[in-house]
Coordinates of C-alpha atoms in Angstrom, one line a residue:
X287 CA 9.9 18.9 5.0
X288 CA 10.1 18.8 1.2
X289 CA 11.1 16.2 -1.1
X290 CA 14.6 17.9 -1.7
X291 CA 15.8 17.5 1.5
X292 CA 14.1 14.2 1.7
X293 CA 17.0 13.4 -1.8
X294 CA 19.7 15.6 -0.1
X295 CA 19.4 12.5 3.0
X296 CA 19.8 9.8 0.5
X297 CA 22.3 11.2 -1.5
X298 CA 24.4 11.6 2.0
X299 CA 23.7 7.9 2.7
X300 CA 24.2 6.8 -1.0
X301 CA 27.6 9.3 -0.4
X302 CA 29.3 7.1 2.4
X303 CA 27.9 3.9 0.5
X304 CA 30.3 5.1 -2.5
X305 CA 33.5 5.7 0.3
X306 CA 33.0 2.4 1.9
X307 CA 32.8 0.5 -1.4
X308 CA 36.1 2.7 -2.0
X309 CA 37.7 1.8 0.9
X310 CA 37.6 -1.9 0.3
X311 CA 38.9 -1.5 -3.4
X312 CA 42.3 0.6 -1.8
X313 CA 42.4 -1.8 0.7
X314 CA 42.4 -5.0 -1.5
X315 CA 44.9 -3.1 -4.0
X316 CA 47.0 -2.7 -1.7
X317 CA 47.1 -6.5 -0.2
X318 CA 47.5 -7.2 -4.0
X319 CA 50.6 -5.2 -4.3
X320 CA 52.3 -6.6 -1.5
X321 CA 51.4 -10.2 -2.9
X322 CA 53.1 -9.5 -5.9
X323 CA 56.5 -7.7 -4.4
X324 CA 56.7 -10.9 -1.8
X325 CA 58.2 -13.1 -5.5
X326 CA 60.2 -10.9 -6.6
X327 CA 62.0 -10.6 -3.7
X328 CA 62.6 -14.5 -3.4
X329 CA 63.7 -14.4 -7.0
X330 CA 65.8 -11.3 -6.7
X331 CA 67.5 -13.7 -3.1
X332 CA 68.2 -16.9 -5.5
X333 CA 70.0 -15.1 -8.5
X334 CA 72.4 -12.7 -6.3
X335 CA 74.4 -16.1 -4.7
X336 CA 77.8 -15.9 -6.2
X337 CA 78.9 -19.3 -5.6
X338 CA 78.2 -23.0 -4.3
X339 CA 80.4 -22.1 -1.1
X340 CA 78.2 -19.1 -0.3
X341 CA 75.5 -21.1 -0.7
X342 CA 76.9 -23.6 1.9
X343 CA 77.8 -20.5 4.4
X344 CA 74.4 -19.3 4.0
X345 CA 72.6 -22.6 4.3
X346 CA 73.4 -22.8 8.1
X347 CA 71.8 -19.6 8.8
X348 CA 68.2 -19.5 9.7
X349 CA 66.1 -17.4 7.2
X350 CA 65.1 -14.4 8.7
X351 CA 60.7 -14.7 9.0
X352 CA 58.1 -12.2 8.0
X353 CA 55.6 -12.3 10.3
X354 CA 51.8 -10.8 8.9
X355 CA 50.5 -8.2 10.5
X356 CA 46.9 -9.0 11.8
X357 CA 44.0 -7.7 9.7
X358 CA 42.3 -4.6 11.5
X359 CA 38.7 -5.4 12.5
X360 CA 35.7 -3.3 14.0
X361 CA 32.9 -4.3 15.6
X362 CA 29.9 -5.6 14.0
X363 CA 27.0 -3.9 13.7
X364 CA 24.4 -4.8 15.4
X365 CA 21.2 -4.9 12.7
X366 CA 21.5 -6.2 9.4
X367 CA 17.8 -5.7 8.3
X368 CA 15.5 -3.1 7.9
X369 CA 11.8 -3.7 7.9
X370 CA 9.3 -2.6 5.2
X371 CA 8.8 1.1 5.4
X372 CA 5.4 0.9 4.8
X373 CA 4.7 -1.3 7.5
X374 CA 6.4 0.3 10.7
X375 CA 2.9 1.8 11.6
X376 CA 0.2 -0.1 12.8
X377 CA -3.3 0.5 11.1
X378 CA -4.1 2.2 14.7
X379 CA -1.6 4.8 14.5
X380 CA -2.3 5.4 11.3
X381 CA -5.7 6.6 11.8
X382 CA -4.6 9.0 14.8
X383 CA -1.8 10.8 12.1
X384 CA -3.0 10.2 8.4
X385 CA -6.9 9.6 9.0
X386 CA -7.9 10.0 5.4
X387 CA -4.9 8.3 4.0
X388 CA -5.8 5.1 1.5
X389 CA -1.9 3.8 1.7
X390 CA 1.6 4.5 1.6
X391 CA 3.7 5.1 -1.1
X392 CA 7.0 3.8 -0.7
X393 CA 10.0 5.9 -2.0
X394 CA 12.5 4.8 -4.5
X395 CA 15.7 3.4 -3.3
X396 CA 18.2 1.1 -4.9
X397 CA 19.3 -0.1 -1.7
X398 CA 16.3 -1.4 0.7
X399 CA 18.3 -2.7 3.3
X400 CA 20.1 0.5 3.8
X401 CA 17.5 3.1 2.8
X402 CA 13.8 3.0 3.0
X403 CA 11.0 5.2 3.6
X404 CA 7.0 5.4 3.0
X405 CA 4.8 8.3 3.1
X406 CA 1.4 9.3 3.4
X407 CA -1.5 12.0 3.1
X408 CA -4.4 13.1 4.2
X409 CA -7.2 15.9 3.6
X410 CA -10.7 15.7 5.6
X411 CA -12.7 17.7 3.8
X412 CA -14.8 19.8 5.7
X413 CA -17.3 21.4 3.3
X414 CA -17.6 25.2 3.7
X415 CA -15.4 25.3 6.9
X416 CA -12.2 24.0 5.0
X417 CA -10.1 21.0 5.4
X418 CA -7.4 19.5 7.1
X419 CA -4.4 18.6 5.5
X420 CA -1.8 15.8 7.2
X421 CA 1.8 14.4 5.7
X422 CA 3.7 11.6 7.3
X423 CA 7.2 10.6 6.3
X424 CA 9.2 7.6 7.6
X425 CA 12.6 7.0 6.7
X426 CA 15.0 4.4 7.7
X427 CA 18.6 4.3 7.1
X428 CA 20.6 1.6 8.3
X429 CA 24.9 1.6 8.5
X430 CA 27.2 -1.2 7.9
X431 CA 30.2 -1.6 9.9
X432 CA 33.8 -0.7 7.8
X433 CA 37.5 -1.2 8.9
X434 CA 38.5 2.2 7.0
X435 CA 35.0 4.1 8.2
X436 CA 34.3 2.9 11.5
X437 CA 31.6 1.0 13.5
X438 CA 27.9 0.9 12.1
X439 CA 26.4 3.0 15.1
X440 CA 29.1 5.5 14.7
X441 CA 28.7 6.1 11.5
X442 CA 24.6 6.3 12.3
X443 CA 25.5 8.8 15.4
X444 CA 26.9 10.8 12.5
X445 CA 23.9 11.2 10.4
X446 CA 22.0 11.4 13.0
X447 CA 23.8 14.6 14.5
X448 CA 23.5 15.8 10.8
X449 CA 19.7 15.6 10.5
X450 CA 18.9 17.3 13.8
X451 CA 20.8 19.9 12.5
X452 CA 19.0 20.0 8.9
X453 CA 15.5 19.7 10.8
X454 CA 16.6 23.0 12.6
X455 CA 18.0 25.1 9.7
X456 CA 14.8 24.7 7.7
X457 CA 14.8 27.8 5.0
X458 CA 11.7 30.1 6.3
X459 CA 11.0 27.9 9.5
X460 CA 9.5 30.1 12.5
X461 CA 9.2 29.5 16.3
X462 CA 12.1 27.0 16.0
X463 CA 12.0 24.0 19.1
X464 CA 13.9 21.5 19.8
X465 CA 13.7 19.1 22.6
X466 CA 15.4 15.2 23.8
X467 CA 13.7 12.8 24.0
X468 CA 14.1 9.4 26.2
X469 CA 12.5 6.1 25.4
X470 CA 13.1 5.9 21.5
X471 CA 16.1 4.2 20.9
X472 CA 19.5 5.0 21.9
X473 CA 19.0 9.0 21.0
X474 CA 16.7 10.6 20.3
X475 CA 15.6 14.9 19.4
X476 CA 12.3 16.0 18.4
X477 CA 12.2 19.9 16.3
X478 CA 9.3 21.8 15.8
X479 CA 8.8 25.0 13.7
X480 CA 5.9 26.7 11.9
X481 CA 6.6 27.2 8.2
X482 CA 3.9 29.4 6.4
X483 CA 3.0 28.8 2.2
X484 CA 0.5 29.9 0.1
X485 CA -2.3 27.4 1.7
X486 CA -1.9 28.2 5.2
X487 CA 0.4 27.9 8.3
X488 CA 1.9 24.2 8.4
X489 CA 2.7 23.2 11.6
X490 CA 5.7 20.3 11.1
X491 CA 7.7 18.0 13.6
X492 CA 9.9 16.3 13.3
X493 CA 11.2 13.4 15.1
X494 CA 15.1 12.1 14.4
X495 CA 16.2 8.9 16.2
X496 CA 18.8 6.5 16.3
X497 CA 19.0 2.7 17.4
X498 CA 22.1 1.0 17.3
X499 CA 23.4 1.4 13.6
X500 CA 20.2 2.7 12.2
X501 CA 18.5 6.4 12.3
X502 CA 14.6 6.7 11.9
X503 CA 13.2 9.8 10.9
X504 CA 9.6 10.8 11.4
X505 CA 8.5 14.1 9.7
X506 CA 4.8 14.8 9.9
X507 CA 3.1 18.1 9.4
X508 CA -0.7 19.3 9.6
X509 CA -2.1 22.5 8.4
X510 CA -6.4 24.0 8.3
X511 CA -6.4 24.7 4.7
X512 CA -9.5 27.4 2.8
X513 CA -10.2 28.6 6.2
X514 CA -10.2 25.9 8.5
X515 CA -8.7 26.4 12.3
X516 CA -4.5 25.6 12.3
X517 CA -4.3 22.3 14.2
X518 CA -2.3 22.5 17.5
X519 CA 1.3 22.0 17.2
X520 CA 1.7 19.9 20.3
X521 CA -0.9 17.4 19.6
X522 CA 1.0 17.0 16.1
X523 CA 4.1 16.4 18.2
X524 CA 2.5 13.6 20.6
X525 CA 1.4 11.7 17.6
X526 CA 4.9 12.3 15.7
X527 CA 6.4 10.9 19.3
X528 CA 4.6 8.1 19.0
X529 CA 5.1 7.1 15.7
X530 CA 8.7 7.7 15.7
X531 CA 9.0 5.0 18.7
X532 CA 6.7 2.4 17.0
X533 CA 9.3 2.5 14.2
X534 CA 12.1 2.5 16.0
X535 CA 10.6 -0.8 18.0
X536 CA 10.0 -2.1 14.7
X537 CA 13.1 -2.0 13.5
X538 CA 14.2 -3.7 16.8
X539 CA 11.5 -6.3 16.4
X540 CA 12.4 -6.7 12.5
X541 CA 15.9 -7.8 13.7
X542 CA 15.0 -10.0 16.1
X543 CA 12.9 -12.3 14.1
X544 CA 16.1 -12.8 11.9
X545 CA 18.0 -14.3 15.1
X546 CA 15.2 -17.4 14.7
X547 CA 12.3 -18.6 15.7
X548 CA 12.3 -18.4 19.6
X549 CA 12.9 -14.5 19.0
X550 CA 10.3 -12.1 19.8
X551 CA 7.3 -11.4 17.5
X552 CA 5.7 -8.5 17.5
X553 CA 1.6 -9.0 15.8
X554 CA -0.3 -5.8 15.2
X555 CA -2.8 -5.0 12.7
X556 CA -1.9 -4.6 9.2
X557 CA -0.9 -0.7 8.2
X558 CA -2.2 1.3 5.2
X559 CA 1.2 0.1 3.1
X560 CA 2.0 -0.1 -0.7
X561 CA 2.8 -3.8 0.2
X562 CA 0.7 -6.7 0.6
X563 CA 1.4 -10.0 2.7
X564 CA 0.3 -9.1 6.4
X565 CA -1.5 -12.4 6.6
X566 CA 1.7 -14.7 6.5
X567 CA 1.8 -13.4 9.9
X568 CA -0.9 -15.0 11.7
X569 CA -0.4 -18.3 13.1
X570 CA -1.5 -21.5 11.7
X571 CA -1.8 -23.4 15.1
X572 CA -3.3 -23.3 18.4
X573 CA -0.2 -23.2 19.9
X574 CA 1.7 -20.9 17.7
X575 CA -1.2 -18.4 18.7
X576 CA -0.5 -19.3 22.2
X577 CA 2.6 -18.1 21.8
X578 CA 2.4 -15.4 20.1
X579 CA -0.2 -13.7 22.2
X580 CA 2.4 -13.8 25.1
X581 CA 4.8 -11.7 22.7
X582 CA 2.5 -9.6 21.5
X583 CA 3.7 -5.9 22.0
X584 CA 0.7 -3.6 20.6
X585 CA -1.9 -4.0 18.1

């Protein structure tokens, strides 16, 4: 996975950001419009009477009503946060993908509570024998809920049907697979495919998912560079697996702690991220610990 496609999925997202904020700006012209015909219309009433008389017939006659007709609405979506990118992955998990990595670099994005993702690398050095080389991705894009667009997780179901198909139309991709998978949010596909450069054979998977109104994408690729062995494909994909559903409970988790204090919590070791500020997690009482430990969902 390169960095242009990485840009071609944010300019997509950044591309229904722009028709949403469009939406609302036909939508409140036209309430405008309306609000300005409503005088005219009472004014244009008061100046046609032709006489006191008529005004007497008239003024036994019930004036006819205009009743409103009620707003459209669509459902709300159902998360309105997204966690740090860099910190989706537990320091554990880390080490099993990126062994080598020193921390993640977060990507740009003018939006983080839409977009987000972090990334890492890694190259073990093995002398003589060669190296190997790892890359993780994670990207998270969440959907808000629009009258003129639709519901947040169909507008996520979308994007999500759009980057299966992207991860298996790769230019020079080989061996091409593509499998469901159950337990990682609502839906979830996982594609594999060899793609050879001028280093070596990369082996890359890639895992797209969605949960309620927001997709996570795992791509993470390994390759035996200067003549070390090509690592095995479906070990990459176990790890890729499991990283893709620690995100995706992460962003579940992230959501629940903004619902309040007797949510769930979900402790784990801090994660090689750009960010700092792992240790306003830990409790400061025996019986915050207490509770927390009963929470606790992995480490």
């Amino acid at each position: 996975m390169s960095e242009g496609t990485m840009q071609r999925r944010i300019q997509r997202a950044e591309e229904r950001d722009q028709q949403q904020r469009a939406g609302r700006s036909g939508r409140r012209a036209r309430l405008l419009a309306c609000a300005a015909a409503v005088p005219a219309m009472l004014i244009a009433a008061g100046c046609s009477s032709g006489s006191d008389s008529d005004s007497s017939d008239d003024a036994g006659q019930a004036s006819p009503s205009v009743s409103a007709s009620p707003s459209p609405t669509v459902r709300a979506a159902a998360y309105a946060t997204l966690p740090e990118a860099c910190d989706v992955l537990s320091e554990k998990t880390l080490d099993e993908l990126v062994p080598e990595a020193k921390s993640g670099k977060e990507g740009d994005s003018d939006d983080i509570a839409s977009r987000a993702n972090c990334s890492w690398d890694s190259l073990d050095n093995n002398g003589v024998k060669g190296s190997q080389f790892r890359w993780l991705n994670v990207s998270l894009f969440r959907f808000e809920s629009d009258v003129a667009r639709g519901a947040g997780d169909e507008l996520a179901q979308d994007f999500y049907t759009e980057q299966v198909a992207d991860a298996q139309a790769v230019e020079g991709a080989k061996s091409v697979e593509t499998e469901p998978l159950t337990g990682t949010g609502d839906v979830a596909t996982a594609v594999r495919y060899d793609l050879k450069k001028k280093e070596g054979t990369f082996k890359q998977q890639s895992v797209v998912a969605r949960a309620e109104n927001v997709v996570v994408i795992v791509d993470y690729n390994g390759a035996g560079l200067a003549g070390d062995r090509t690592p095995d494909a479906g070990d990459l994909m176990k790890l890729a697996k499991k990283a893709a559903k620690e995100a995706v409970d992460e962003v579940e988790d992230a959501n629940e702690a903004d619902k309040g204090p007797s949510a769930k919590s979900s402790p784990k070791s801090p994660s090689k991220s750009a960010t700092s500020g792992s240790s306003s997690s830990k409790s400061s009482s025996d019986s915050s610990s207490s509770s927390s430990s009963s929470n606790k969902r992995r480490s």
